[in-house]
mmCIF file with all atom_site columns, C-alpha atoms in Angstrom:
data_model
loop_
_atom_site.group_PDB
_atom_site.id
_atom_site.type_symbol
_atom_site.label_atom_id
_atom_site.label_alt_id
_atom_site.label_comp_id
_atom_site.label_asym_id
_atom_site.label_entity_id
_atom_site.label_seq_id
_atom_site.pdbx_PDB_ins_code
_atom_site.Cartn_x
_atom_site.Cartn_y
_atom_site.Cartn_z
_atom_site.occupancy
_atom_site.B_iso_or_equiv
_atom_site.pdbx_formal_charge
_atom_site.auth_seq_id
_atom_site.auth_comp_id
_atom_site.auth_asym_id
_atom_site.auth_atom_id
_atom_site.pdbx_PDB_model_num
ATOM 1   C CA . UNK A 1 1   ? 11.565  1.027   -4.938  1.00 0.00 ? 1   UNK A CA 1
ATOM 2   C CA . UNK A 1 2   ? 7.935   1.086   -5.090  1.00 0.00 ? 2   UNK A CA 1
ATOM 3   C CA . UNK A 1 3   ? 4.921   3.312   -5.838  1.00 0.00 ? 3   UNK A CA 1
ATOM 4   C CA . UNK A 1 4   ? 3.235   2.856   -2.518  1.00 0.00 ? 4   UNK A CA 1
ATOM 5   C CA . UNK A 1 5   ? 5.969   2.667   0.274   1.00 0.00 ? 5   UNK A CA 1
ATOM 6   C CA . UNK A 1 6   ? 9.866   3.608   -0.675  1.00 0.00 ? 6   UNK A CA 1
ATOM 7   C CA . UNK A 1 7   ? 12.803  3.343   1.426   1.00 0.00 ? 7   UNK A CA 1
ATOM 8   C CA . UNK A 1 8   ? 14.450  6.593   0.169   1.00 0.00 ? 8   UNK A CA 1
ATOM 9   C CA . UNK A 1 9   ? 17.932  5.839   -1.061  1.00 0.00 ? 9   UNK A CA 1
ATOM 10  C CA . UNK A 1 10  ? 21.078  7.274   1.068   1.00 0.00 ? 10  UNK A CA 1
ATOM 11  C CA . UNK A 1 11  ? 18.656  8.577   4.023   1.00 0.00 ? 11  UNK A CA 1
ATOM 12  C CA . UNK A 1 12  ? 19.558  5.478   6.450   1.00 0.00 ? 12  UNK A CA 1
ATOM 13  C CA . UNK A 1 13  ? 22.332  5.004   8.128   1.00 0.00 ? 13  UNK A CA 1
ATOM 14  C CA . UNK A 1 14  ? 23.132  2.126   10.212  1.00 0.00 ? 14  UNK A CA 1
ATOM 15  C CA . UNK A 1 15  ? 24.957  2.096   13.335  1.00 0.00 ? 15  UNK A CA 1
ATOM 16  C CA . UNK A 1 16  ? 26.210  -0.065  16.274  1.00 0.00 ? 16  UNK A CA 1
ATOM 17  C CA . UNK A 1 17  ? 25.160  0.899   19.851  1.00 0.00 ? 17  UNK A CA 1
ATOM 18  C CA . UNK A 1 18  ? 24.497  -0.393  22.742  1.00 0.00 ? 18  UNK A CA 1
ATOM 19  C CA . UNK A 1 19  ? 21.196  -1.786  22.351  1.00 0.00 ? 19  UNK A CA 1
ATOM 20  C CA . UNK A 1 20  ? 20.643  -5.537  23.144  1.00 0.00 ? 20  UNK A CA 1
ATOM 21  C CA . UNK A 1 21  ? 18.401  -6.169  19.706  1.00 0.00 ? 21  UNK A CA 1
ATOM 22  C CA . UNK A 1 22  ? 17.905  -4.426  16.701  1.00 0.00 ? 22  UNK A CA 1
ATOM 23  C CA . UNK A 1 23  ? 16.138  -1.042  15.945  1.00 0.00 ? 23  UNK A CA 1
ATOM 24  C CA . UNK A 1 24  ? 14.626  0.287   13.171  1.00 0.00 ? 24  UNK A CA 1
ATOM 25  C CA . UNK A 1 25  ? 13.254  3.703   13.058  1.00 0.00 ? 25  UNK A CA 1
ATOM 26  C CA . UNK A 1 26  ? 12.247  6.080   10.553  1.00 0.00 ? 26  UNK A CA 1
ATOM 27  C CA . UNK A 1 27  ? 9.567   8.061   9.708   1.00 0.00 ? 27  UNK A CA 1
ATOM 28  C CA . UNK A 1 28  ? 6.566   8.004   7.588   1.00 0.00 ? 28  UNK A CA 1
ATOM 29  C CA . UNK A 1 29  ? 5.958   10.555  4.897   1.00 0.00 ? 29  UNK A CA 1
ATOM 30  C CA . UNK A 1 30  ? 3.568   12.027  2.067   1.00 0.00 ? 30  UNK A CA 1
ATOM 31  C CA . UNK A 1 31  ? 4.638   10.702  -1.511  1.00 0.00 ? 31  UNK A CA 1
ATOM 32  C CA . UNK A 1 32  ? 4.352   14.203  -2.909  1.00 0.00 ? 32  UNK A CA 1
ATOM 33  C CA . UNK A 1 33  ? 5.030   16.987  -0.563  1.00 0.00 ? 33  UNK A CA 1
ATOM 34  C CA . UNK A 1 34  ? 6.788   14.680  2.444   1.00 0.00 ? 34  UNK A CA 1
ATOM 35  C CA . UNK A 1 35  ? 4.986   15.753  5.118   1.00 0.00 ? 35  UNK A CA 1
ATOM 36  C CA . UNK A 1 36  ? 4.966   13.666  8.238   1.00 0.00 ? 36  UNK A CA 1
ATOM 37  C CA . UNK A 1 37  ? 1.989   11.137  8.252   1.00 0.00 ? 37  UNK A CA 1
ATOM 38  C CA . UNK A 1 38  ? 0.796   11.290  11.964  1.00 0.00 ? 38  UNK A CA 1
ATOM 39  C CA . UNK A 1 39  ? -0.836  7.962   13.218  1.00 0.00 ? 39  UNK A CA 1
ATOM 40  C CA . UNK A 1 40  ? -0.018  5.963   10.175  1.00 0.00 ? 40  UNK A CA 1
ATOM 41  C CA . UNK A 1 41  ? -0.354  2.198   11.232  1.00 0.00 ? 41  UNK A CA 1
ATOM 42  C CA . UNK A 1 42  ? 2.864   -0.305  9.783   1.00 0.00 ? 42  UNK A CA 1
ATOM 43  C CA . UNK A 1 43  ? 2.478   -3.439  10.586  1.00 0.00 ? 43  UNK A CA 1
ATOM 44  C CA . UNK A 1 44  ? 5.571   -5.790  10.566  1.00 0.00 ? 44  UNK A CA 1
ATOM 45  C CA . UNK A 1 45  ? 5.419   -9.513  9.522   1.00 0.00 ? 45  UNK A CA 1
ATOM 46  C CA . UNK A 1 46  ? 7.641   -11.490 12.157  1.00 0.00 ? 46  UNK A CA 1
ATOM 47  C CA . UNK A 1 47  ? 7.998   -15.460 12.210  1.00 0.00 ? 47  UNK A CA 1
ATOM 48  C CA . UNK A 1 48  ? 4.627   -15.693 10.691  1.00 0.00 ? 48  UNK A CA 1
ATOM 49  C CA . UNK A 1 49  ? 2.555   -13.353 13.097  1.00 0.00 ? 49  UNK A CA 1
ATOM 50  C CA . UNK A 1 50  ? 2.213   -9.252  13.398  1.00 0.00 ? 50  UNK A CA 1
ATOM 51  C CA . UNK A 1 51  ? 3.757   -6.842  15.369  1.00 0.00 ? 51  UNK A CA 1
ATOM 52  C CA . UNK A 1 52  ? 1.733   -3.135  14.992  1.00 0.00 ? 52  UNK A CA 1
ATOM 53  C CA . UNK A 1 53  ? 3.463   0.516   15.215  1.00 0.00 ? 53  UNK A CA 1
ATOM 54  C CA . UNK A 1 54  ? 1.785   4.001   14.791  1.00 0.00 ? 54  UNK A CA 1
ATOM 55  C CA . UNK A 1 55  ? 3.654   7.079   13.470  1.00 0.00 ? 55  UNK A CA 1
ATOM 56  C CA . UNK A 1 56  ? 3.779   9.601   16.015  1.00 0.00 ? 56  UNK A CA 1
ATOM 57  C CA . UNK A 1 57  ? 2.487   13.141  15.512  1.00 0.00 ? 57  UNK A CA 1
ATOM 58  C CA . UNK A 1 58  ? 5.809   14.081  13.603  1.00 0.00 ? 58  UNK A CA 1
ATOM 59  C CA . UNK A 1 59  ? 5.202   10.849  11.375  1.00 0.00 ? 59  UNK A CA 1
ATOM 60  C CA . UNK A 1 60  ? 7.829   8.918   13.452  1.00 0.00 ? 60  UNK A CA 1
ATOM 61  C CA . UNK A 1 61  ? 7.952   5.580   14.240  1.00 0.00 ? 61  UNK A CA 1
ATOM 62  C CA . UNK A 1 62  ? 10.455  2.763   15.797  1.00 0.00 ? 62  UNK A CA 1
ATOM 63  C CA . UNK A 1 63  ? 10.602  -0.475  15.790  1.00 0.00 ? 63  UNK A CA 1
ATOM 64  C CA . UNK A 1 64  ? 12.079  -2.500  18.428  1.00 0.00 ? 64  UNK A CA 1
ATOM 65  C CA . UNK A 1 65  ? 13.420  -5.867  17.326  1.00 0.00 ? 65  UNK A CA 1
ATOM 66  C CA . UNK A 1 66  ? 11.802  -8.733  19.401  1.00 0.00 ? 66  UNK A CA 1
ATOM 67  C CA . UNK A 1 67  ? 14.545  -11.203 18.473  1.00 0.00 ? 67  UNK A CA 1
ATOM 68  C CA . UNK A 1 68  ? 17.190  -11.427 15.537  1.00 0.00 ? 68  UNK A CA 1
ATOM 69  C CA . UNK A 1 69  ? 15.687  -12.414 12.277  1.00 0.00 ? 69  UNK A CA 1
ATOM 70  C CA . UNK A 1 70  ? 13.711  -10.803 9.099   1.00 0.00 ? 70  UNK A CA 1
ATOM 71  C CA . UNK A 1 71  ? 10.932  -8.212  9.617   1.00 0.00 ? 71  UNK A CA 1
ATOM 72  C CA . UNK A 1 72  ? 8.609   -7.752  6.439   1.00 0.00 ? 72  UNK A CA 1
ATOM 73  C CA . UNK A 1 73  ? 6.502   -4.593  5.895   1.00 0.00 ? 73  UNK A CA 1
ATOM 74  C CA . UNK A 1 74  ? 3.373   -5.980  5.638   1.00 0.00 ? 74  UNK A CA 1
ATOM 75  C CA . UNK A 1 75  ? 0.876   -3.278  5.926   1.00 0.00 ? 75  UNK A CA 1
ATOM 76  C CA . UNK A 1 76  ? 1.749   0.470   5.785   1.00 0.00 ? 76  UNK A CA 1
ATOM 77  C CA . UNK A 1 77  ? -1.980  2.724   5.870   1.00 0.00 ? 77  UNK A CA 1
ATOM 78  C CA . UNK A 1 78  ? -3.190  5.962   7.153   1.00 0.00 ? 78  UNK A CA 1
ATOM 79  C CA . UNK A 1 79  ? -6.613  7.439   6.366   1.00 0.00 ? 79  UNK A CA 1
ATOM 80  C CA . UNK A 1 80  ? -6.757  9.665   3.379   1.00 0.00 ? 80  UNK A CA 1
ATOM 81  C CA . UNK A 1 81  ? -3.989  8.206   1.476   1.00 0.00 ? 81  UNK A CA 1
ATOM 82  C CA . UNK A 1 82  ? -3.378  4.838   -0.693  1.00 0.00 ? 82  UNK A CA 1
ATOM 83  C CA . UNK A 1 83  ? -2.286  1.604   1.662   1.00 0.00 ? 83  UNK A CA 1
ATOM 84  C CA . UNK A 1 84  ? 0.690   -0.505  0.814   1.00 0.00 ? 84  UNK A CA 1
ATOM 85  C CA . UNK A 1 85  ? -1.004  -3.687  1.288   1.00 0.00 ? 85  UNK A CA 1
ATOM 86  C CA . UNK A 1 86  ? 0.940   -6.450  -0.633  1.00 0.00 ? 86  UNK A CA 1
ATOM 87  C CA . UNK A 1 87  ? 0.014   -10.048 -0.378  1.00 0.00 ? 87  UNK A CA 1
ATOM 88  C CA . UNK A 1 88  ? 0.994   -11.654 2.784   1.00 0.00 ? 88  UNK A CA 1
ATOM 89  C CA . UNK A 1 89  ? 4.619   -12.909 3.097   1.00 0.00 ? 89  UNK A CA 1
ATOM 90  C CA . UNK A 1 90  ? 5.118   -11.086 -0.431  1.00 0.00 ? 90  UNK A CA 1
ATOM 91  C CA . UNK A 1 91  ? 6.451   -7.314  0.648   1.00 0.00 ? 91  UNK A CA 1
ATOM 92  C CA . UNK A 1 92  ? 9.935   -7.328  -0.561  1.00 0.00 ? 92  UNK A CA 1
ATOM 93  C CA . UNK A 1 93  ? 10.976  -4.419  2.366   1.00 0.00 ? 93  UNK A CA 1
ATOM 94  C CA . UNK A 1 94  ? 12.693  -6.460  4.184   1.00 0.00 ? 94  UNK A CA 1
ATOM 95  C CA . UNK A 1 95  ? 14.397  -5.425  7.638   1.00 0.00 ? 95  UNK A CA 1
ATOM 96  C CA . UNK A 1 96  ? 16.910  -7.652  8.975   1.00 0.00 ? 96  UNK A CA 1
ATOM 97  C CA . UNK A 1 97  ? 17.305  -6.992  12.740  1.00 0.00 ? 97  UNK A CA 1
ATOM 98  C CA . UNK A 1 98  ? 20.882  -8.027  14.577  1.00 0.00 ? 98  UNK A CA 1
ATOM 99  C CA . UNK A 1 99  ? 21.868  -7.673  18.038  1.00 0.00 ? 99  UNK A CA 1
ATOM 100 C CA . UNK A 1 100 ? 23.324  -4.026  18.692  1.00 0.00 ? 100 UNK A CA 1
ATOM 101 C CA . UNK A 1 101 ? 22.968  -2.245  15.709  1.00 0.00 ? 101 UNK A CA 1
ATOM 102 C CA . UNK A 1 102 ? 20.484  0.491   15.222  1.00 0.00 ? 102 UNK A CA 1
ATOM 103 C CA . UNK A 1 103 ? 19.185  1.310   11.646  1.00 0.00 ? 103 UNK A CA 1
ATOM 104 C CA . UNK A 1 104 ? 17.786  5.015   11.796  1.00 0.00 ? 104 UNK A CA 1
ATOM 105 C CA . UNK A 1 105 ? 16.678  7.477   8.947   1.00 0.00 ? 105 UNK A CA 1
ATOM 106 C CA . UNK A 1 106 ? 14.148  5.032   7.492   1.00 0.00 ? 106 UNK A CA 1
ATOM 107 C CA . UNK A 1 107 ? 11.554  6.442   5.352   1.00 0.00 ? 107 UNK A CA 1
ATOM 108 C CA . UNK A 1 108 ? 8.745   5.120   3.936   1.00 0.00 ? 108 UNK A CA 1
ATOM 109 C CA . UNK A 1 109 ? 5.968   7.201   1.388   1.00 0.00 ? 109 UNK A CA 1
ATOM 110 C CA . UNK A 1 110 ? 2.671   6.954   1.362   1.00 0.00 ? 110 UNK A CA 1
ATOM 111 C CA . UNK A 1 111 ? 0.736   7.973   -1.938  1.00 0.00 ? 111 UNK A CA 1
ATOM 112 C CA . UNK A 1 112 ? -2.316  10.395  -1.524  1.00 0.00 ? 112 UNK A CA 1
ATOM 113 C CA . UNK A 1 113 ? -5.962  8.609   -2.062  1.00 0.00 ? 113 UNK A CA 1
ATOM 114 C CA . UNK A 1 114 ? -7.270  9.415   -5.680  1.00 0.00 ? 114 UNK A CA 1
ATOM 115 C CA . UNK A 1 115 ? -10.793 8.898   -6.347  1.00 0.00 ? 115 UNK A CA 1
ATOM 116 C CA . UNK A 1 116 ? -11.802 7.459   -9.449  1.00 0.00 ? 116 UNK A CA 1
ATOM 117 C CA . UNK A 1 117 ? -15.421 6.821   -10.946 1.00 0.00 ? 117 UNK A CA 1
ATOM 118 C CA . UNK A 1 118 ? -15.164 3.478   -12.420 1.00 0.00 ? 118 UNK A CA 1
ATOM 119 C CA . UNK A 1 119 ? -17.785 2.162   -14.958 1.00 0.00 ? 119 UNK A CA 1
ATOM 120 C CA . UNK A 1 120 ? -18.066 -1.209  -15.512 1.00 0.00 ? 120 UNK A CA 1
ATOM 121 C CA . UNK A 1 121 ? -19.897 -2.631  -18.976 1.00 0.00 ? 121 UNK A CA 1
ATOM 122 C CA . UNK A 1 122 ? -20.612 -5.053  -21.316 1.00 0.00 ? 122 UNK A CA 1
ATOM 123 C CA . UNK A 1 123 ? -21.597 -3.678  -25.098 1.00 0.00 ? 123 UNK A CA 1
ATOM 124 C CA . UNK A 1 124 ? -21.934 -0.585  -24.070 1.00 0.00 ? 124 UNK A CA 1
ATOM 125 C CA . UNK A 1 125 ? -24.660 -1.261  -21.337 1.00 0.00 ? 125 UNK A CA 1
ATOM 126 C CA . UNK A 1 126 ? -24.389 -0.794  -17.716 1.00 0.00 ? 126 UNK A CA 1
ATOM 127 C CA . UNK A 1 127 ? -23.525 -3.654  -15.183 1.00 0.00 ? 127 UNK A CA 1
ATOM 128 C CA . UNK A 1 128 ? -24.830 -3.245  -11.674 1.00 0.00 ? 128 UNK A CA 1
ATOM 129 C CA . UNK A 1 129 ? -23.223 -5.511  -8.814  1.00 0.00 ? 129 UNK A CA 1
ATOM 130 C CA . UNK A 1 130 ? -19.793 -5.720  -10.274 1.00 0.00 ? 130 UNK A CA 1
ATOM 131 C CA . UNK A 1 131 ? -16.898 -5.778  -7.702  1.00 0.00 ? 131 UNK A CA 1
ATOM 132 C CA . UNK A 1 132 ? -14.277 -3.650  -8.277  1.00 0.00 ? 132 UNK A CA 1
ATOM 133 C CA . UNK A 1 133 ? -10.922 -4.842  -6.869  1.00 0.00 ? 133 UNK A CA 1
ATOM 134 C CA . UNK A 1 134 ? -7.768  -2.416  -7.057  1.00 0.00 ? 134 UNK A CA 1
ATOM 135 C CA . UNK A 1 135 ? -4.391  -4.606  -7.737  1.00 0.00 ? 135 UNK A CA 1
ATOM 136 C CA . UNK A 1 136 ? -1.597  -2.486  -6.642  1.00 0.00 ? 136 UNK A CA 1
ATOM 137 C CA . UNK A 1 137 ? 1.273   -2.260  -9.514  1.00 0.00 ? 137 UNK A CA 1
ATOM 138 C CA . UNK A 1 138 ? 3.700   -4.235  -7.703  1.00 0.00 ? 138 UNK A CA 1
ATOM 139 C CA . UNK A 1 139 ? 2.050   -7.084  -6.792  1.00 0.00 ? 139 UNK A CA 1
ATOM 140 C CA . UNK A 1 140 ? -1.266  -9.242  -6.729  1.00 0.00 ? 140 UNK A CA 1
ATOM 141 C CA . UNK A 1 141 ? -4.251  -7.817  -4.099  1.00 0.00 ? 141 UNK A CA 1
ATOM 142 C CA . UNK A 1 142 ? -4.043  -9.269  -0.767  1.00 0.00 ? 142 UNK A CA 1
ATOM 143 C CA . UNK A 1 143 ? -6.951  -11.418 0.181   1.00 0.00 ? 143 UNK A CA 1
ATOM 144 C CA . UNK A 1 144 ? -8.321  -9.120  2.442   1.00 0.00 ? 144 UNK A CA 1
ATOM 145 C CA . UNK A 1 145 ? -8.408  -6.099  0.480   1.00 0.00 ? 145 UNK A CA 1
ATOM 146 C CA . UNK A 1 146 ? -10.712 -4.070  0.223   1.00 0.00 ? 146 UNK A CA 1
ATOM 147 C CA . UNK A 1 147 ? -13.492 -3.842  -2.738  1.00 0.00 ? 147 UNK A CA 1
ATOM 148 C CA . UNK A 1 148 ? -16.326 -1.843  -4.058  1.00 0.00 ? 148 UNK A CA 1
ATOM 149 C CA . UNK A 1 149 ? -19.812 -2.855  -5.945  1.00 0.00 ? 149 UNK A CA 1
ATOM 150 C CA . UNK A 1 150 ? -20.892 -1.060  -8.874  1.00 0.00 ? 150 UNK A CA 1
ATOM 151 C CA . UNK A 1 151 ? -24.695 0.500   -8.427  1.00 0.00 ? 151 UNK A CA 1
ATOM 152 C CA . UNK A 1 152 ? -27.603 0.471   -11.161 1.00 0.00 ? 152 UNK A CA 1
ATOM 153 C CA . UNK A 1 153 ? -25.538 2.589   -13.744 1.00 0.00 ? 153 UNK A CA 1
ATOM 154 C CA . UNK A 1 154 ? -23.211 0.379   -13.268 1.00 0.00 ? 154 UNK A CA 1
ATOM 155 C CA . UNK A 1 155 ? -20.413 3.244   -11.630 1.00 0.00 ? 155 UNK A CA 1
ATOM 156 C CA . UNK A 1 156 ? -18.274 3.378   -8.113  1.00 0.00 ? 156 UNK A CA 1
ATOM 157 C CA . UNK A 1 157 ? -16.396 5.383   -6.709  1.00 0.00 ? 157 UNK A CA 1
ATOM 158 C CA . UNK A 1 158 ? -13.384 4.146   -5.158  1.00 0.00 ? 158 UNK A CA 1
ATOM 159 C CA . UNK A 1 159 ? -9.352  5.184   -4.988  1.00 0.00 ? 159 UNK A CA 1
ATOM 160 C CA . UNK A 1 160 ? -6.067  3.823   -6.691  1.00 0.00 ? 160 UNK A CA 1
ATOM 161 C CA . UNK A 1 161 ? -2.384  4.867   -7.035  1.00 0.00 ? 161 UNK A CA 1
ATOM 162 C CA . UNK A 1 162 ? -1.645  5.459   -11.180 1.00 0.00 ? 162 UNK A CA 1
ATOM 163 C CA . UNK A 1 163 ? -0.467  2.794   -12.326 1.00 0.00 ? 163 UNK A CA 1
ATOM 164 C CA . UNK A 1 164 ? -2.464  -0.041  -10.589 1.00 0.00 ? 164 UNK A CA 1
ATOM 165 C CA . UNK A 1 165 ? -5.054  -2.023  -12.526 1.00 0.00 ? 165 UNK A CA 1
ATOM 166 C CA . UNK A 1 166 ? -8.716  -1.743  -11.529 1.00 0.00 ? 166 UNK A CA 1
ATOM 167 C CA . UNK A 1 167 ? -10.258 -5.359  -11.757 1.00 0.00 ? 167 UNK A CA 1
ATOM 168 C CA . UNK A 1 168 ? -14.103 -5.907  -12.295 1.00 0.00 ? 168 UNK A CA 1
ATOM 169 C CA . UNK A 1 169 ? -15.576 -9.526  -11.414 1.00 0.00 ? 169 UNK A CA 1
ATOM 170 C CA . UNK A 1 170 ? -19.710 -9.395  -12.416 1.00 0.00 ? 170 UNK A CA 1
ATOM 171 C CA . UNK A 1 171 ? -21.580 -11.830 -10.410 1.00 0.00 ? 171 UNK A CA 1
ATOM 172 C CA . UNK A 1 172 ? -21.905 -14.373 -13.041 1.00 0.00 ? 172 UNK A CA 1
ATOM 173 C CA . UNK A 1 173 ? -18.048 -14.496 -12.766 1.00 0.00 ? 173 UNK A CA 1
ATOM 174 C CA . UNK A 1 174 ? -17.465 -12.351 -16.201 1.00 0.00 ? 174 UNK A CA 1
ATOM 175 C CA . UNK A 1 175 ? -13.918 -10.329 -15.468 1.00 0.00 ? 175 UNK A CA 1
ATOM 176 C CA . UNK A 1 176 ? -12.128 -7.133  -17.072 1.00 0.00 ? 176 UNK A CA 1
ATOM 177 C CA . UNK A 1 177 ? -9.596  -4.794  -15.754 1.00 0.00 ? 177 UNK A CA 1
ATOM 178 C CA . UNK A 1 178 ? -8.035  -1.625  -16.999 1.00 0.00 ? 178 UNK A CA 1
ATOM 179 C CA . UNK A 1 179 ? -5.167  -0.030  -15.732 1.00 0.00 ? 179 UNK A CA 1
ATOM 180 C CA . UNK A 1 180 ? -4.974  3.693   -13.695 1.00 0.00 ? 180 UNK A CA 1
ATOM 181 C CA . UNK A 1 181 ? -2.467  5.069   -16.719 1.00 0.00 ? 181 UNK A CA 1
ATOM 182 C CA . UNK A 1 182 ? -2.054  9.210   -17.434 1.00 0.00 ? 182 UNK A CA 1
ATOM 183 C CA . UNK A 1 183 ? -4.909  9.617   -19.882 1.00 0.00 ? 183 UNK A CA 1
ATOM 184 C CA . UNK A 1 184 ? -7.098  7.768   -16.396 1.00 0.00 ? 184 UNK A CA 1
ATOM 185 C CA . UNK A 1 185 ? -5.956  9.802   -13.747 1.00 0.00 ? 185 UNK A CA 1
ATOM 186 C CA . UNK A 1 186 ? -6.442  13.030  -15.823 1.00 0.00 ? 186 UNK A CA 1
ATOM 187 C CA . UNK A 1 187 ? -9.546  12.358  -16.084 1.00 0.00 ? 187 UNK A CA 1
ATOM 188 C CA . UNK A 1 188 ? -10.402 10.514  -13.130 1.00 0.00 ? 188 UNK A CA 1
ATOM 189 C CA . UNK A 1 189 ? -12.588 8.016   -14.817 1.00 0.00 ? 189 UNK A CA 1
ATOM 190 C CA . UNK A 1 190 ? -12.127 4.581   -15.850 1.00 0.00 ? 190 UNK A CA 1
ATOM 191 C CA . UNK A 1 191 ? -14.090 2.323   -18.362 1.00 0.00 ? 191 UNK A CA 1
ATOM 192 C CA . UNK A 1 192 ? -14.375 -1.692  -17.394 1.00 0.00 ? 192 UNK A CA 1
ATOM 193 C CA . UNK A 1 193 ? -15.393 -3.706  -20.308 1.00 0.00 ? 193 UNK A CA 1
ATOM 194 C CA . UNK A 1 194 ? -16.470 -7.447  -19.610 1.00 0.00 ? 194 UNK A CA 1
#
């Protein structure tokens, strides 16, 4: 479903029980070797405001439904791996929450952190100062995200999923991007030419 968070396909099951409002619980795993992601944070959009869970040490997590209605996944992040951070109101997991019915088995990926060196330039030649913004592959960056300046050789260091595109703005508002393909994560070095 998407590079950065995935609801794995046939793992949920949804039920009816007893409980007054909806539940969603799942559990949140490592893209590559799905291993439980302890103290992940995944933040739910609800009628415009947030409501914050953790993973617990086996990477579970549940989410109790406040009131009937559409919960977004707005913000899935743990340290050491890649957050799923789309633009706000944009995150196309949606959970829809009825009275009594239970929807367990969720699971959503996180992708390990990759650092890149990323190189910004113009003919060849350094530029120092240049933010570098990482646009996740399914959707624009979220306002808030976060972003990395370029030092006197005109490198940073910073981490992407493959296939996201590295943006560079310079500070006289001169922009290039190139994307995290194969021959880039090989290598773990990207070229930004203004």
């Amino acid at each position: 479903l998407l590079p950065d968070a995935t609801l794995a396909d046939g793992a949920a099951e949804l039920e009816s029980d007893g409980a007054e409002m909806g539940v969603l619980a799942g559990a949140v795993l490592d893209a590559l070797t799905r291993a439980p992601i302890p103290g992940a944070e995944i933040v739910f959009e609800f009628e415009g405001g947030a409501i914050t869970e953790r993973s617990g040490k086996d990477g579970g997590f549940l989410l109790s439904a406040e009131a009937p209605g559409f919960y977004r996944l707005a913000r899935l992040e743990a340290p050491g791996y890649v957050p799923y951070a789309p633009q706000w109101g944009q995150s196309p997991v949606v959970y829809r929450a009825t009275e009594r019915t239970r929807l367990r088995g969720v699971e959503l990926f996180l992708s390990p952190e990759m650092l890149y060196t990323g190189r910004v330039e113009e003919g060849g030649e350094p530029v120092a100062g240049a933010e570098l913004q990482v646009i996740p592959r399914n959707g624009a960056a979220s306002m808030d995200a976060k972003r990395w300046s370029t030092d006197d050789r005109g490198k940073a260091r910073l981490p992407a999923p493959e296939w996201s595109t590295i943006r560079a703005i310079a500070s006289d508002g001169r922009e290039g991007s190139a994307l995290v393909d194969f021959k880039v994560a090989a290598r773990k070095e990207v070229t930004i030419e203004l």
